[in-house]
Short mmCIF file of C-alpha atoms in Angstrom, two decimals:
data_model
loop_
_atom_site.label_atom_id
_atom_site.label_comp_id
_atom_site.label_asym_id
_atom_site.label_seq_id
_atom_site.Cartn_x
_atom_site.Cartn_y
_atom_site.Cartn_z
CA MET A 30 -15.22 0.26 -14.95
CA ASN A 31 -15.84 0.04 -11.21
CA PRO A 32 -17.23 3.08 -9.39
CA ILE A 33 -14.38 5.32 -8.21
CA ASP A 34 -14.93 5.14 -4.44
CA TYR A 35 -11.56 4.32 -2.85
CA LEU A 36 -9.04 6.95 -1.71
CA ARG A 37 -5.46 6.16 -0.69
CA ILE A 38 -4.22 8.90 1.63
CA SER A 39 -0.47 9.21 2.09
CA LEU A 40 0.20 10.72 5.52
CA ILE A 41 3.96 11.08 5.28
CA ASP A 42 6.46 10.64 2.44
CA ARG A 43 9.24 9.08 4.47
CA CYS A 44 9.86 5.70 6.02
CA ASN A 45 11.99 4.17 8.75
CA PHE A 46 13.41 1.74 6.17
CA GLN A 47 15.00 2.31 2.78
CA CYS A 48 13.56 -0.58 0.82
CA ALA A 49 15.12 -1.33 -2.55
CA TYR A 50 11.81 -1.12 -4.41
CA CYS A 51 10.49 2.17 -2.98
CA MET A 52 13.53 4.09 -1.66
CA PRO A 53 16.56 2.93 -3.64
CA GLU A 54 19.81 3.27 -1.70
CA GLY A 55 21.77 6.26 -2.88
CA ALA A 56 18.71 7.94 -4.38
CA ASP A 57 18.54 11.71 -4.12
CA LEU A 58 15.35 11.99 -2.08
CA THR A 59 13.82 15.35 -1.29
CA TYR A 60 11.27 14.97 1.50
CA VAL A 61 8.27 17.20 1.88
CA LEU A 62 8.67 19.63 4.76
CA ARG A 63 6.12 19.08 7.51
CA GLU A 64 4.60 22.51 6.89
CA PHE A 65 3.53 21.26 3.45
CA TRP A 66 1.82 18.13 4.73
CA LEU A 67 -1.93 18.17 4.72
CA SER A 68 -2.93 18.75 8.33
CA HIS A 69 -5.36 16.59 10.29
CA GLU A 70 -8.04 19.25 9.81
CA GLU A 71 -7.33 19.64 6.08
CA ILE A 72 -7.64 15.90 5.50
CA LEU A 73 -11.01 15.84 7.25
CA THR A 74 -12.16 18.94 5.34
CA LEU A 75 -11.35 17.25 2.04
CA LEU A 76 -13.03 14.01 3.04
CA LYS A 77 -16.23 15.66 4.26
CA GLY A 78 -16.41 18.45 1.69
CA VAL A 79 -15.03 16.82 -1.46
CA PHE A 80 -14.49 13.07 -1.49
CA ILE A 81 -17.51 11.80 0.42
CA PRO A 82 -19.91 14.00 -1.61
CA LEU A 83 -18.33 12.49 -4.76
CA GLY A 84 -19.07 8.96 -3.53
CA PHE A 85 -15.81 7.96 -1.83
CA THR A 86 -16.52 5.72 1.18
CA LYS A 87 -13.38 3.57 1.38
CA PHE A 88 -10.12 4.97 2.70
CA ARG A 89 -6.60 3.61 3.12
CA LEU A 90 -3.90 5.38 5.12
CA THR A 91 -0.43 4.91 3.64
CA GLY A 92 3.00 6.55 3.49
CA GLY A 93 5.97 6.28 3.39
CA GLU A 94 5.28 4.77 6.77
CA PRO A 95 2.02 6.16 8.23
CA LEU A 96 2.86 5.13 11.80
CA LEU A 97 5.60 7.78 11.77
CA ARG A 98 2.92 10.46 11.44
CA PRO A 99 2.30 12.34 14.70
CA GLY A 100 -1.35 12.09 15.69
CA ILE A 101 -2.02 8.93 13.67
CA VAL A 102 -4.37 7.43 16.29
CA PRO A 103 -6.78 10.41 16.59
CA LEU A 104 -6.81 10.75 12.79
CA VAL A 105 -7.78 7.08 12.46
CA GLU A 106 -10.51 7.60 15.05
CA ASP A 107 -11.95 10.64 13.25
CA ILE A 108 -12.03 8.92 9.84
CA ALA A 109 -13.37 5.64 11.25
CA HIS A 110 -16.27 7.48 12.85
CA LEU A 111 -17.37 9.44 9.80
CA PRO A 112 -20.90 8.12 9.14
CA GLU A 113 -20.14 7.57 5.45
CA THR A 114 -16.97 5.49 5.99
CA THR A 115 -17.64 1.92 4.93
CA ASP A 116 -14.03 0.73 5.02
CA LEU A 117 -10.85 2.02 6.61
CA ALA A 118 -7.49 0.28 6.29
CA LEU A 119 -3.86 1.11 6.96
CA THR A 120 -0.70 -0.08 5.25
CA THR A 121 2.40 -0.33 7.45
CA ASN A 122 5.81 -1.97 7.62
CA ALA A 123 4.89 -2.93 11.24
CA PHE A 124 8.16 -1.68 12.73
CA LYS A 125 6.24 0.52 15.20
CA LEU A 126 3.12 -1.61 15.28
CA GLU A 127 3.78 -3.50 18.52
CA ASN A 128 2.99 -0.41 20.61
CA LEU A 129 0.34 1.04 18.32
CA ALA A 130 -1.77 -2.01 17.45
CA GLN A 131 -4.06 -1.74 20.48
CA PRO A 132 -4.56 2.06 20.28
CA LEU A 133 -5.33 1.80 16.55
CA TYR A 134 -7.81 -1.01 17.15
CA ASP A 135 -9.47 0.97 19.95
CA ALA A 136 -9.73 3.95 17.60
CA GLY A 137 -11.80 1.90 15.16
CA LEU A 138 -9.27 0.47 12.71
CA ARG A 139 -9.94 -3.15 11.78
CA ARG A 140 -7.91 -3.81 8.64
CA LEU A 141 -4.14 -3.81 8.30
CA ASN A 142 -1.92 -4.48 5.31
CA ILE A 143 1.59 -5.24 6.49
CA SER A 144 4.65 -5.29 4.27
CA LEU A 145 6.62 -8.48 4.89
CA ASP A 146 8.94 -9.26 2.01
CA SER A 147 10.96 -11.99 3.69
CA LEU A 148 10.84 -14.52 6.51
CA GLU A 149 14.64 -14.56 6.65
CA PRO A 150 16.17 -11.83 8.82
CA GLU A 151 19.25 -11.58 6.60
CA THR A 152 17.24 -11.22 3.40
CA PHE A 153 14.94 -8.75 5.13
CA GLU A 154 17.97 -6.65 6.12
CA ALA A 155 19.19 -6.65 2.52
CA ILE A 156 15.80 -5.43 1.28
CA VAL A 157 15.16 -2.70 3.85
CA GLY A 158 18.64 -1.17 3.69
CA LYS A 159 20.75 0.34 6.46
CA SER A 160 18.44 2.92 7.99
CA ALA A 161 17.71 1.12 11.29
CA PRO A 162 19.83 -0.84 13.79
CA ASN A 163 20.98 -4.14 12.36
CA HIS A 164 19.62 -7.51 13.52
CA MET A 165 16.46 -6.09 15.10
CA ARG A 166 14.24 -4.95 12.26
CA TRP A 167 12.80 -8.30 11.17
CA HIS A 168 12.19 -9.34 14.78
CA GLN A 169 10.51 -6.01 15.55
CA VAL A 170 8.27 -6.36 12.49
CA TRP A 171 7.38 -9.94 13.39
CA LYS A 172 6.49 -8.88 16.94
CA GLY A 173 4.27 -6.18 15.48
CA ILE A 174 2.48 -8.72 13.30
CA GLN A 175 1.95 -11.10 16.21
CA THR A 176 0.68 -8.28 18.43
CA ALA A 177 -1.78 -7.13 15.79
CA HIS A 178 -3.10 -10.67 15.46
CA GLN A 179 -3.50 -10.97 19.24
CA VAL A 180 -5.24 -7.60 19.47
CA GLY A 181 -7.90 -8.77 17.04
CA PHE A 182 -6.97 -7.65 13.53
CA ASP A 183 -8.36 -10.67 11.73
CA PRO A 184 -7.67 -11.37 8.96
CA LEU A 185 -4.29 -9.75 8.49
CA LYS A 186 -3.00 -9.04 5.00
CA LEU A 187 0.71 -9.48 4.37
CA ASN A 188 2.08 -7.77 1.26
CA VAL A 189 5.05 -9.39 -0.46
CA VAL A 190 6.84 -7.60 -3.30
CA VAL A 191 8.59 -10.40 -5.16
CA ILE A 192 12.06 -9.35 -6.33
CA PRO A 193 13.95 -11.77 -8.57
CA GLY A 194 17.18 -13.03 -7.08
CA VAL A 195 16.35 -11.52 -3.71
CA ASN A 196 13.28 -13.14 -2.13
CA ASP A 197 11.72 -15.23 -4.89
CA HIS A 198 13.14 -18.39 -3.28
CA GLU A 199 10.75 -17.80 -0.34
CA ILE A 200 7.49 -17.93 -2.27
CA LEU A 201 6.41 -21.30 -0.87
CA ASP A 202 7.40 -20.42 2.71
CA LEU A 203 5.38 -17.21 2.53
CA ALA A 204 2.41 -18.97 0.96
CA ALA A 205 2.52 -21.54 3.79
CA LEU A 206 1.63 -18.78 6.29
CA THR A 207 -1.96 -19.13 5.07
CA LEU A 208 -2.26 -22.83 5.80
CA ASP A 209 -3.23 -22.65 9.49
CA ARG A 210 -3.79 -18.91 9.99
CA ASN A 211 -6.54 -16.67 8.71
CA TRP A 212 -3.91 -14.50 7.08
CA HIS A 213 -4.09 -13.21 3.54
CA VAL A 214 -0.75 -13.14 1.72
CA ARG A 215 -0.61 -10.84 -1.31
CA PHE A 216 2.15 -11.37 -3.87
CA ILE A 217 2.80 -8.09 -5.68
CA GLU A 218 4.70 -7.76 -8.94
CA PHE A 219 7.64 -5.42 -8.51
CA MET A 220 7.14 -1.97 -10.03
CA PRO A 221 10.52 -0.23 -10.53
CA ILE A 222 9.12 3.29 -10.20
CA GLY A 223 11.86 5.77 -9.41
CA ASN A 224 14.63 3.15 -9.56
CA ASP A 225 14.78 1.99 -13.16
CA GLU A 226 18.55 1.50 -12.89
CA LEU A 227 18.16 -1.14 -10.17
CA PHE A 228 17.87 -3.91 -12.75
CA SER A 229 19.52 -4.27 -16.13
CA ASN A 230 16.39 -5.76 -17.69
CA LYS A 231 13.09 -7.27 -16.57
CA GLY A 232 12.91 -6.66 -12.83
CA TRP A 233 9.75 -8.54 -11.95
CA ILE A 234 8.31 -12.05 -11.80
CA ASP A 235 4.84 -12.44 -13.25
CA SER A 236 2.02 -13.68 -11.05
CA GLU A 237 1.31 -16.76 -13.13
CA THR A 238 4.84 -18.03 -12.52
CA ILE A 239 4.31 -17.60 -8.77
CA ARG A 240 0.89 -19.27 -8.92
CA GLN A 241 2.36 -22.24 -10.77
CA GLN A 242 4.97 -22.80 -8.06
CA ILE A 243 2.24 -22.91 -5.43
CA ARG A 244 -0.02 -25.02 -7.63
CA ASP A 245 2.74 -27.58 -8.13
CA ARG A 246 3.29 -27.84 -4.34
CA TRP A 247 -0.25 -27.86 -2.92
CA GLY A 248 -2.74 -27.16 -5.65
CA LEU A 249 -4.60 -23.88 -5.96
CA GLU A 250 -8.24 -22.93 -6.22
CA GLU A 251 -10.12 -19.68 -6.63
CA SER A 252 -11.32 -18.18 -3.35
CA ARG A 253 -14.76 -16.78 -2.66
CA VAL A 254 -13.12 -14.16 -0.43
CA ARG A 255 -12.75 -10.84 -2.23
CA GLY A 256 -11.07 -7.64 -1.11
CA ASN A 257 -11.41 -3.98 -2.01
CA GLY A 258 -8.38 -3.95 -4.26
CA PRO A 259 -7.14 -5.35 -7.56
CA ALA A 260 -5.90 -8.71 -6.26
CA ASP A 261 -6.96 -11.95 -7.90
CA VAL A 262 -7.64 -14.17 -4.89
CA PHE A 263 -6.92 -17.90 -4.61
CA LYS A 264 -6.38 -20.34 -1.78
CA ILE A 265 -4.54 -23.55 -1.12
CA PRO A 266 -7.17 -26.30 -0.72
CA GLY A 267 -8.03 -26.60 2.97
CA ALA A 268 -6.07 -23.51 4.00
CA ARG A 269 -7.56 -21.02 6.47
CA GLY A 270 -6.18 -17.98 4.69
CA THR A 271 -5.96 -16.87 1.07
CA LEU A 272 -3.37 -15.92 -1.53
CA GLY A 273 -3.75 -12.79 -3.61
CA PHE A 274 -1.88 -11.77 -6.74
CA ILE A 275 -1.56 -8.13 -7.73
CA SER A 276 -0.36 -8.19 -11.32
CA GLN A 277 0.04 -4.60 -12.38
CA MET A 278 2.93 -5.46 -14.71
CA SER A 279 1.76 -8.65 -16.42
CA GLU A 280 -2.03 -8.51 -16.28
CA CYS A 281 -3.78 -5.19 -16.84
CA PHE A 282 -6.45 -4.34 -14.27
CA CYS A 283 -6.93 -0.68 -15.17
CA ASP A 284 -10.53 -1.36 -16.15
CA ARG A 285 -11.36 -2.30 -12.54
CA CYS A 286 -9.24 0.28 -10.73
CA ASN A 287 -11.50 2.12 -8.30
CA ARG A 288 -8.98 4.34 -6.50
CA MET A 289 -7.39 7.74 -6.44
CA ARG A 290 -4.26 8.78 -4.53
CA LEU A 291 -3.79 11.80 -2.28
CA SER A 292 -0.14 12.48 -1.45
CA ALA A 293 1.10 13.76 1.90
CA ASP A 294 1.58 17.22 0.40
CA GLY A 295 -1.92 17.33 -1.04
CA TRP A 296 -1.51 16.30 -4.68
CA LEU A 297 -4.43 14.24 -5.97
CA ARG A 298 -3.46 11.72 -8.64
CA PRO A 299 -5.87 9.53 -10.58
CA CYS A 300 -3.31 6.86 -11.47
CA LEU A 301 -0.19 5.46 -9.82
CA LEU A 302 1.70 5.48 -13.12
CA ASN A 303 0.45 8.78 -14.47
CA GLU A 304 0.89 12.32 -13.19
CA THR A 305 -1.45 13.70 -15.87
CA GLY A 306 -4.24 15.86 -14.53
CA GLN A 307 -3.02 15.90 -10.92
CA LEU A 308 -4.49 18.57 -8.65
CA ASN A 309 -2.79 20.43 -5.79
CA LEU A 310 -5.56 20.35 -3.18
CA ARG A 311 -3.35 21.70 -0.41
CA GLU A 312 -2.69 24.86 -2.39
CA ALA A 313 -6.38 25.20 -3.23
CA LEU A 314 -7.38 24.94 0.43
CA ARG A 315 -4.73 27.33 1.73
CA ASN A 316 -5.50 29.87 -0.99
CA GLY A 317 -9.10 29.98 0.20
CA GLU A 318 -10.66 28.33 -2.84
CA PRO A 319 -14.32 27.50 -2.04
CA ILE A 320 -14.77 23.85 -1.12
CA GLU A 321 -17.57 23.60 -3.71
CA THR A 322 -15.15 24.68 -6.45
CA ILE A 323 -12.54 22.15 -5.29
CA CYS A 324 -15.24 19.47 -5.31
CA ASP A 325 -16.17 20.35 -8.90
CA ARG A 326 -12.54 20.17 -10.02
CA VAL A 327 -11.99 16.82 -8.32
CA GLY A 328 -15.23 15.51 -9.81
CA THR A 329 -13.97 16.40 -13.28
CA LEU A 330 -10.72 14.52 -12.62
CA VAL A 331 -12.61 11.48 -11.29
CA ALA A 332 -14.69 11.40 -14.46
CA ALA A 333 -11.52 11.56 -16.58
CA LYS A 334 -9.78 8.72 -14.72
CA PRO A 335 -10.70 5.92 -17.18
CA GLU A 336 -8.97 7.84 -20.00
CA ILE A 337 -5.94 8.73 -17.87
CA ASN A 338 -5.15 5.18 -16.72
CA PHE A 339 -2.23 3.62 -18.51
CA LYS A 340 0.55 1.17 -17.75
CA MET A 341 4.28 1.04 -18.48
CA ARG A 342 4.77 -2.68 -18.15
CA GLU A 343 6.48 -4.04 -21.25
CA SER A 344 9.99 -4.28 -19.83
CA GLY A 345 9.42 -3.55 -16.16
CA THR A 346 12.34 -1.14 -16.03
CA THR A 347 11.67 1.70 -18.44
CA GLY A 348 9.66 4.86 -18.05
CA ALA A 349 10.14 8.05 -16.10
CA TYR A 350 8.39 9.18 -12.94
CA SER A 351 9.35 12.21 -10.88
CA ARG A 352 8.90 10.57 -7.45
CA THR A 353 9.85 7.29 -5.82
CA MET A 354 7.24 4.80 -4.61
CA SER A 355 7.75 5.98 -1.05
CA GLN A 356 6.98 9.56 -2.01
CA ILE A 357 3.75 8.79 -3.87
CA GLY A 358 2.19 6.46 -1.34
CA GLY A 359 2.40 3.17 -3.25
#
């Protein structure tokens, strides 16, 4: 088991898209009121008083869509400049990235994971739903990606959730982005959390099937580049970038999971697929619980994480979870 040293911090539980895999259209979503979000100061208090003392040094800012969070740039700057921070990353859909890439870079952010599930504007529209003006979302995202690359985010990671019958025909086109760019494309097996009715049966394509398509076209070799996450990393021979495969449905990686998740409303969860043992840190802070006591409680949960981890992956569509992917921070 890897040391538990990576914290995913959800800053907001809403998004400017309604993607099929994290915010199913027609779902009855109840968003957290802003008054229940962890504040800038509360996040820093928890980092400095709880997580860093317990050995957490790697942080990822997520959502929903974190760039919708007011004050995102100063929060990035404060976390980036904590002496103990060894890695800070942000996951975004890039819709607002064109104007924020430079300020985020200037604040100290160097790593971006960008969701890009299609290179076809029409397919992209079908995936992200109807929550933004038509015919501009893909182009706005692509401009954000290009701007981030020009600003200096290098390498960029592009996250692709592969959905059968929707974007699986683009696997080779997406993989080709790594040929002449130092971009890292990550193929992620679809996890139908919160939308188990979206598919009648198996709703995901296993990573080995994707790898074989790429192998048949160009060949594939293991890469010496490694990230902070659970991806198995490969590369096309001679390519500048790499290809990662996150196989939470077909290939168990619970034994090397090194992360915890803190939701926008302050719930700490040890496992994406398990709400067992979760702690309400917002309530603890606002009720005046001593930070040392909170640290002890979190430490106990961290120690229990290996026993809590489990996966619901046999069919890809069964299992109950009280929140959608957007609401738990992915």
